[in-house]
Amino acid sequence: MWRFIGGKILHLIPVLLLVSLAVMILINLIPGNPAYAILGTQATPSQVRIVDAQLGLNKPLVIRYIDWIGGILHGNFGTSLFTQQPVFQTIISRLPVTLELALLGEIIALVIAIPLGVLTAYKAGSLIDRSSRTVAALLVSAPGFLTGLLLAYIFGVKIAILPVTGWVPLNQGVGENLRYVLLPAITLALAQIPIFMQLLRADMIATLQEDFVLAARAKGLPTRAILLRHALRPSMFSLLTLSGVALGTLLGGTVIVESIFSLPGIGSLLIESIFNKDFITVQGIAMFIALAYVFINIVVDIGYGVLDPRIRRRSTA
Amino acid sequence: MSNPELVRADADPLMGLGGPVTGWQARALRGSAGLVRGRIGVTLALGWLVVIICLALLAPVLPLPAYFDFVGAPKVALGLHAPYLLGTDYLGRSVLVRLIWGTRISLTVGLLAVFLGMIIGLAVGMTAGFFRGRVEAVLTVFIDAALAFPPLILLLAITAVLQQKLSTLIIAFTLLTIPSFARLARANTLAIAQREFVLAARARGTGSFRIIRREILPNVILPTISYSFIIVASVMVAEGSLDYLGLGIPPPTPTWGGMIASGQQFLATNPELVFVPAVVLLLTVLSFYTLGDYGRRHLDVRQAKL
Amino acid sequence: MLVALMTDNGEGHLRQGEVLLRVTHLVVEYPSAGGGRVHAVSDVSIDLVEGETLGLVGESGCGKSTLGRAILQLPRPKSGSVIFDDLDLTHLRGKQLRRIRQKVQIIFQDPISSLNPRHRIFDIVADPLRMWRTGTKAEIAAKVRQVLQDVGLDPDAVGRRRPFELSGGQCQRVCIARALIQEPKVLVCDEPVSSLDVSVQAQVLNLLEDMKLRYGLTLLFIAHDLAVVKSISDRVAVMYLGKLCEVSSADDLYRRPAHPYTRALLRAIPIPDPAHKQSIEGVITGELPSPVSPPSGCRFRTRCPRADEICAAEEPPMRELADGHHVACHHPLWDGTGAAEPATSVAVPQGGGELTCGGS
């Protein structure tokens, strides 16, 4: 068991190293010296050189990489070229927005997808089943920015009940916060509902065909009990894995939604930093997102291994 | 029960850009599209794709104005009386013509990037899945690292370095799709390599590359191709998102995402400026997706039989 | 030619002189899920003389399939040697090993899984020739037709079909054809009829015997069904939990089994006679011990009615009881001085000849 977990963590290290390497190389490929962004285009070469030295840009790439990695291990993601603030602090200050958005989006998705999944599995082939699957296909094909725009249009413009831009943090009132987070969260949820629903449906259909369900029926158990208590749990495995990993992906995937609804999250920070040529922040965010993604994946992997012992065996074989 | 290995096998490289249609998600969406499934849906999807592909290919020779020509007053709504049926955009250019030219970009990026990514991904994935051991460990580290990498960064970095051109987008999206294909190919190869006919091939002295070519590849290629349709759908969405954000092909070259972005400011007064390109994008993505899903269901049955 | 030596290095039952295949002290182990090592095959030696059929029997999990596959180096044994054609297969690598594999072929238990579902029958059978590029296209085609006919299939009817269109019996014929087209010397049959219907089993067994004559084969026939093994084998080896218990000629084994395990296996064969009462005396009890930590001394002692302290302390060596009849037991059912126990009272299925049935 511990060997399994240890193996997973061991796998993590080279992955992260590679990611950090790639991040640094890529960012540094982007042309444009940030010194000019800071000093303005009228800067003289000597001024640029001074800023370069200040920022450590004149050191060779390898040294900068080592410094950067060392910094990260101490929680220091560098200092923003633009705001002079520590990148880590900025990320952390913006993290709650993205986190709340991602979590809420996923919760909404699960709340809607699980009952729908069970229902369509139970009534497979019926009108409800077929129509919800059509809707699912449509939702899946629609790009995030499209659903976001549509929702903003309907609920923000036509029936103006929800604000389209802006954000109120939780500690300033849950109700207000909810008003601002609802549309973006629903946008995210709409993208995930069809996926969760179909996955649960597929697993549920398979489970319902198994013998123990037949045995439960023969015992005379009511349908609802069978569905919810006996059949649902084994069918949830894949869904749990998926929602775990989806959360990781979402953390980096809120860019579009934050952009449309002008939310002060990590995604919009990323866009801003890119336009500001603040590549240290960009590096920091990229690394942070990658770390979060890998970490969540490991947790999901381990959790899965805990739940299903067959996985453990397969990995060590 | 879905095979958990395969459920985890694919990851979506492009979810961050609003196209959550690939990966395990897509695998899960078996037999979706209730009314759209089945022969009717597939025929419609095929029909739509044939139409837009023809239009895209014939664009330069069609007897239509150029995409930057002004054909009428700005923001003329669509309708039978409108210039060229779909009206004009906010500058007075023909929406229809711009849509057709935008199709060229979306299709080129989608099809080419996925095709290249599929070939490379297959090679990498099959190698990892067949040879196991250190080769697999190293390749898996690379694949996982690629998947952990925020795709937006990659796209931005590449577009910044190589300029915002068509070839840049193709390169970037190819790189993005490789790990997905590789992971899927690896998972499929692992499953196939355990089958007895592979052992039988080894037992009679077949060399490794021949086994991969003759025994593994034919069994891996079919699910991969169905999957690739779905990846095309995802790439088109992502590419559209990029154009929407202004980070893809810059104006005045028409792109679907770009048209949506420029139409967004007139959403209240002329919503069709957003929704016409949106519908075109939606239909195209849906068509690729339907085809891919149908192919996968069709093949899965065959495989289950065996 | 059958000279027996009384040694206790485990090679006592090996024959001197010309043997086609000699396996000595083969050990196969692999890591088990719980963290130990599965001792699938523990120091087994066996040999094959040209033209004979050696039957290898035992319960599921006794290691017989593993032994068969380890001979082909699939997987490579942990230690031991496999001498064929003056070469030790355990030392061969790469192309050399692949070349030798042409001469030592194997057919498996599940014929349908042994065939690639995407290939056509003709291509499946032609593949080995194409791989080694033996002959022109026309020559290969002719050979394929010939061998398909030999195994009783009509090349025109099945050539273009795919495996899932054929029955289990037909697929097994295809597997045999594919093996035979390379004209091997040794054919390892790993439970080739276990997954087939009873009526089809007889046909495939007859086919194997025919092919053996026609192609001059030497067979290693692995099975758990004693009745099947008796009908086809010249010699029989009995395995239990990774070790050999008894080796003797087929007739002798069934007439007077020396190892308690062999007797139990024979007693367990159901007799199709309602008047016959199945004797439960001496039938073994208990379950197969774990191959991860097998019992000390004689591995069968935990289920053997004759076991005592010696059996726990010392592993019994393989020794010769009578001409060509070897057993590894401290208390065999009879010894060279005369019968200590009555011979088995089981009516052994008569006739090693053909069991005929109709059908496909």
Tab-separated table of N, CA, C and O in Angstrom, chain B residues 140-202:
chain	number	residue	atom	x	y	z
B	140	THR	N	6.202	7.801	-20.111
B	140	THR	CA	5.041	8.197	-19.310
B	140	THR	C	5.321	9.497	-18.567
B	140	THR	O	4.430	10.338	-18.447
B	141	VAL	N	6.528	9.648	-18.084
B	141	VAL	CA	6.864	10.905	-17.408
B	141	VAL	C	6.667	12.073	-18.363
B	141	VAL	O	6.066	13.088	-18.015
B	142	PHE	N	7.148	11.906	-19.588
B	142	PHE	CA	6.977	12.987	-20.561
B	142	PHE	C	5.514	13.251	-20.857
B	142	PHE	O	5.065	14.387	-20.932
B	143	ILE	N	4.755	12.178	-21.039
B	143	ILE	CA	3.337	12.340	-21.344
B	143	ILE	C	2.622	13.036	-20.189
B	143	ILE	O	1.848	13.978	-20.396
B	144	ASP	N	2.885	12.585	-18.972
B	144	ASP	CA	2.223	13.210	-17.824
B	144	ASP	C	2.625	14.669	-17.684
B	144	ASP	O	1.805	15.530	-17.361
B	145	ALA	N	3.891	14.945	-17.908
B	145	ALA	CA	4.339	16.338	-17.814
B	145	ALA	C	3.620	17.180	-18.858
B	145	ALA	O	3.160	18.282	-18.571
B	146	ALA	N	3.515	16.637	-20.070
B	146	ALA	CA	2.829	17.386	-21.124
B	146	ALA	C	1.381	17.643	-20.744
B	146	ALA	O	0.834	18.708	-21.015
B	147	LEU	N	0.752	16.671	-20.109
B	147	LEU	CA	-0.646	16.853	-19.751
B	147	LEU	C	-0.819	17.813	-18.591
B	147	LEU	O	-1.848	18.466	-18.467
B	148	ALA	N	0.200	17.890	-17.717
B	148	ALA	CA	0.086	18.790	-16.572
B	148	ALA	C	0.349	20.230	-16.982
B	148	ALA	O	0.055	21.155	-16.248
B	149	PHE	N	0.899	20.382	-18.135
B	149	PHE	CA	1.304	21.706	-18.561
B	149	PHE	C	0.081	22.517	-18.973
B	149	PHE	O	-0.694	22.070	-19.810
B	150	PRO	N	-0.080	23.690	-18.408
B	150	PRO	CA	-1.260	24.476	-18.769
B	150	PRO	C	-1.248	24.787	-20.258
B	150	PRO	O	-0.314	25.444	-20.745
B	151	PRO	N	-2.243	24.321	-20.978
B	151	PRO	CA	-2.207	24.448	-22.434
B	151	PRO	C	-2.181	25.887	-22.923
B	151	PRO	O	-1.571	26.187	-23.940
B	152	LEU	N	-2.829	26.733	-22.168
B	152	LEU	CA	-2.872	28.120	-22.606
B	152	LEU	C	-1.467	28.697	-22.705
B	152	LEU	O	-1.140	29.429	-23.650
B	153	ILE	N	-0.642	28.363	-21.739
B	153	ILE	CA	0.732	28.878	-21.745
B	153	ILE	C	1.454	28.441	-23.003
B	153	ILE	O	2.125	29.231	-23.676
B	154	LEU	N	1.299	27.164	-23.304
B	154	LEU	CA	1.979	26.636	-24.473
B	154	LEU	C	1.532	27.376	-25.722
B	154	LEU	O	2.346	27.805	-26.541
B	155	LEU	N	0.234	27.530	-25.842
B	155	LEU	CA	-0.296	28.208	-27.014
B	155	LEU	C	0.221	29.637	-27.094
B	155	LEU	O	0.643	30.102	-28.153
B	156	LEU	N	0.189	30.306	-25.960
B	156	LEU	CA	0.627	31.692	-25.968
B	156	LEU	C	2.100	31.823	-26.285
B	156	LEU	O	2.503	32.666	-27.081
B	157	ALA	N	2.872	30.941	-25.655
B	157	ALA	CA	4.304	31.032	-25.890
B	157	ALA	C	4.620	30.811	-27.358
B	157	ALA	O	5.377	31.554	-27.972
B	158	ILE	N	3.994	29.778	-27.909
B	158	ILE	CA	4.302	29.472	-29.300
B	158	ILE	C	3.810	30.570	-30.225
B	158	ILE	O	4.518	30.977	-31.161
B	159	THR	N	2.612	31.084	-29.963
B	159	THR	CA	2.130	32.147	-30.852
B	159	THR	C	2.956	33.404	-30.689
B	159	THR	O	3.153	34.144	-31.645
B	160	ALA	N	3.454	33.634	-29.474
B	160	ALA	CA	4.262	34.830	-29.291
B	160	ALA	C	5.581	34.705	-30.028
B	160	ALA	O	6.074	35.666	-30.629
B	161	VAL	N	6.153	33.535	-29.968
B	161	VAL	CA	7.462	33.358	-30.603
B	161	VAL	C	7.336	33.283	-32.113
B	161	VAL	O	8.096	33.909	-32.847
B	162	LEU	N	6.375	32.505	-32.564
B	162	LEU	CA	6.307	32.235	-33.991
B	162	LEU	C	5.307	33.124	-34.709
B	162	LEU	O	4.961	32.851	-35.848
B	163	GLN	N	4.848	34.131	-34.083
B	163	GLN	CA	3.850	35.002	-34.690
B	163	GLN	C	2.508	34.295	-34.808
B	163	GLN	O	2.431	33.090	-34.852
B	164	GLN	N	1.491	35.097	-34.887
B	164	GLN	CA	0.153	34.531	-34.941
B	164	GLN	C	-0.194	34.162	-36.368
B	164	GLN	O	-0.869	34.896	-37.068
B	165	LYS	N	0.250	32.991	-36.742
B	165	LYS	CA	0.004	32.537	-38.111
B	165	LYS	C	-0.691	31.190	-38.077
B	165	LYS	O	-0.743	30.531	-37.053
B	166	LEU	N	-1.138	30.775	-39.222
B	166	LEU	CA	-1.806	29.484	-39.332
B	166	LEU	C	-0.855	28.348	-38.962
B	166	LEU	O	-1.199	27.444	-38.201
B	167	SER	N	0.367	28.404	-39.486
B	167	SER	CA	1.299	27.317	-39.220
B	167	SER	C	1.606	27.229	-37.738
B	167	SER	O	1.777	26.141	-37.185
B	168	THR	N	1.663	28.382	-37.079
B	168	THR	CA	1.906	28.362	-35.643
B	168	THR	C	0.813	27.612	-34.904
B	168	THR	O	1.082	26.786	-34.036
B	169	LEU	N	-0.409	27.918	-35.264
B	169	LEU	CA	-1.521	27.246	-34.602
B	169	LEU	C	-1.476	25.748	-34.843
B	169	LEU	O	-1.734	24.947	-33.942
B	170	ILE	N	-1.141	25.376	-36.059
B	170	ILE	CA	-1.084	23.947	-36.359
B	170	ILE	C	-0.024	23.277	-35.497
B	170	ILE	O	-0.268	22.229	-34.881
B	171	ILE	N	1.142	23.874	-35.425
B	171	ILE	CA	2.207	23.295	-34.597
B	171	ILE	C	1.760	23.212	-33.152
B	171	ILE	O	1.894	22.173	-32.489
B	172	ALA	N	1.211	24.315	-32.657
B	172	ALA	CA	0.831	24.334	-31.246
B	172	ALA	C	-0.214	23.276	-30.934
B	172	ALA	O	-0.093	22.530	-29.957
B	173	PHE	N	-1.237	23.180	-31.767
B	173	PHE	CA	-2.290	22.206	-31.466
B	173	PHE	C	-1.815	20.777	-31.672
B	173	PHE	O	-2.256	19.862	-30.976
B	174	THR	N	-0.934	20.580	-32.634
B	174	THR	CA	-0.364	19.239	-32.768
B	174	THR	C	0.314	18.836	-31.468
B	174	THR	O	0.083	17.752	-30.928
B	175	LEU	N	1.164	19.731	-30.949
B	175	LEU	CA	1.849	19.420	-29.705
B	175	LEU	C	0.863	19.145	-28.585
B	175	LEU	O	1.083	18.279	-27.750
B	176	LEU	N	-0.228	19.874	-28.575
B	176	LEU	CA	-1.189	19.697	-27.500
B	176	LEU	C	-1.926	18.372	-27.580
B	176	LEU	O	-2.306	17.801	-26.564
B	177	THR	N	-2.162	17.884	-28.800
B	177	THR	CA	-2.948	16.655	-28.902
B	177	THR	C	-2.107	15.396	-28.776
B	177	THR	O	-2.616	14.327	-28.477
B	178	ILE	N	-0.791	15.526	-28.994
B	178	ILE	CA	0.060	14.329	-28.942
B	178	ILE	C	-0.097	13.577	-27.620
B	178	ILE	O	-0.323	12.365	-27.638
B	179	PRO	N	0.027	14.229	-26.472
B	179	PRO	CA	-0.051	13.453	-25.231
B	179	PRO	C	-1.380	12.724	-25.059
B	179	PRO	O	-1.400	11.611	-24.536
B	180	SER	N	-2.464	13.310	-25.496
B	180	SER	CA	-3.753	12.623	-25.381
B	180	SER	C	-3.754	11.336	-26.179
B	180	SER	O	-4.154	10.285	-25.699
B	181	PHE	N	-3.322	11.440	-27.430
B	181	PHE	CA	-3.270	10.245	-28.263
B	181	PHE	C	-2.293	9.230	-27.693
B	181	PHE	O	-2.537	8.027	-27.719
B	182	ALA	N	-1.180	9.734	-27.189
B	182	ALA	CA	-0.177	8.826	-26.654
B	182	ALA	C	-0.733	8.047	-25.471
B	182	ALA	O	-0.566	6.841	-25.368
B	183	ARG	N	-1.419	8.756	-24.612
B	183	ARG	CA	-1.958	8.078	-23.434
B	183	ARG	C	-3.003	7.057	-23.830
B	183	ARG	O	-3.048	5.944	-23.287
B	184	LEU	N	-3.854	7.414	-24.763
B	184	LEU	CA	-4.883	6.476	-25.208
B	184	LEU	C	-4.244	5.283	-25.890
B	184	LEU	O	-4.616	4.138	-25.645
B	185	ALA	N	-3.271	5.550	-26.755
B	185	ALA	CA	-2.609	4.452	-27.450
B	185	ALA	C	-1.928	3.533	-26.452
B	185	ALA	O	-1.962	2.312	-26.581
B	186	ARG	N	-1.309	4.113	-25.438
B	186	ARG	CA	-0.642	3.294	-24.441
B	186	ARG	C	-1.643	2.413	-23.716
B	186	ARG	O	-1.418	1.202	-23.555
B	187	ALA	N	-2.746	2.984	-23.284
B	187	ALA	CA	-3.744	2.190	-22.572
B	187	ALA	C	-4.282	1.075	-23.452
B	187	ALA	O	-4.421	-0.071	-23.020
B	188	ASN	N	-4.592	1.396	-24.686
B	188	ASN	CA	-5.089	0.369	-25.593
B	188	ASN	C	-4.041	-0.693	-25.858
B	188	ASN	O	-4.329	-1.884	-25.925
B	189	THR	N	-2.787	-0.250	-26.032
B	189	THR	CA	-1.721	-1.214	-26.288
B	189	THR	C	-1.546	-2.150	-25.104
B	189	THR	O	-1.364	-3.351	-25.279
B	190	LEU	N	-1.603	-1.610	-23.896
B	190	LEU	CA	-1.480	-2.463	-22.718
B	190	LEU	C	-2.550	-3.536	-22.723
B	190	LEU	O	-2.292	-4.691	-22.424
B	191	ALA	N	-3.768	-3.126	-23.080
B	191	ALA	CA	-4.854	-4.104	-23.092
B	191	ALA	C	-4.651	-5.138	-24.176
B	191	ALA	O	-4.852	-6.336	-23.965
B	192	ILE	N	-4.239	-4.715	-25.348
B	192	ILE	CA	-4.078	-5.646	-26.462
B	192	ILE	C	-2.894	-6.568	-26.228
B	192	ILE	O	-2.949	-7.765	-26.520
B	193	ALA	N	-1.821	-6.001	-25.685
B	193	ALA	CA	-0.600	-6.790	-25.568
B	193	ALA	C	-0.778	-7.975	-24.637
B	193	ALA	O	0.016	-8.916	-24.676
B	194	GLN	N	-1.801	-7.933	-23.801
B	194	GLN	CA	-2.019	-9.066	-22.912
B	194	GLN	C	-2.821	-10.164	-23.572
B	194	GLN	O	-2.967	-11.247	-23.024
B	195	ARG	N	-3.380	-9.862	-24.734
B	195	ARG	CA	-4.212	-10.868	-25.376
B	195	ARG	C	-3.358	-12.018	-25.870
B	195	ARG	O	-2.168	-11.854	-26.181
B	196	GLU	N	-4.017	-13.139	-26.001
B	196	GLU	CA	-3.249	-14.344	-26.261
B	196	GLU	C	-2.637	-14.366	-27.652
B	196	GLU	O	-1.599	-14.992	-27.855
B	197	PHE	N	-3.252	-13.719	-28.599
B	197	PHE	CA	-2.672	-13.804	-29.932
B	197	PHE	C	-1.338	-13.060	-30.019
B	197	PHE	O	-0.517	-13.377	-30.877
B	198	VAL	N	-1.143	-12.101	-29.116
B	198	VAL	CA	0.163	-11.455	-29.088
B	198	VAL	C	1.209	-12.400	-28.514
B	198	VAL	O	2.316	-12.524	-29.030
B	199	LEU	N	0.816	-13.105	-27.459
B	199	LEU	CA	1.722	-14.097	-26.887
B	199	LEU	C	2.037	-15.169	-27.925
B	199	LEU	O	3.173	-15.611	-28.067
B	200	ALA	N	0.997	-15.570	-28.672
B	200	ALA	CA	1.206	-16.587	-29.698
B	200	ALA	C	2.188	-16.086	-30.752
B	200	ALA	O	3.029	-16.840	-31.237
B	201	ALA	N	2.071	-14.813	-31.108
B	201	ALA	CA	2.989	-14.268	-32.112
B	201	ALA	C	4.416	-14.299	-31.598
B	201	ALA	O	5.353	-14.652	-32.315
B	202	ARG	N	4.577	-13.926	-30.325
B	202	ARG	CA	5.919	-13.953	-29.768
B	202	ARG	C	6.436	-15.378	-29.697
B	202	ARG	O	7.614	-15.645	-29.955
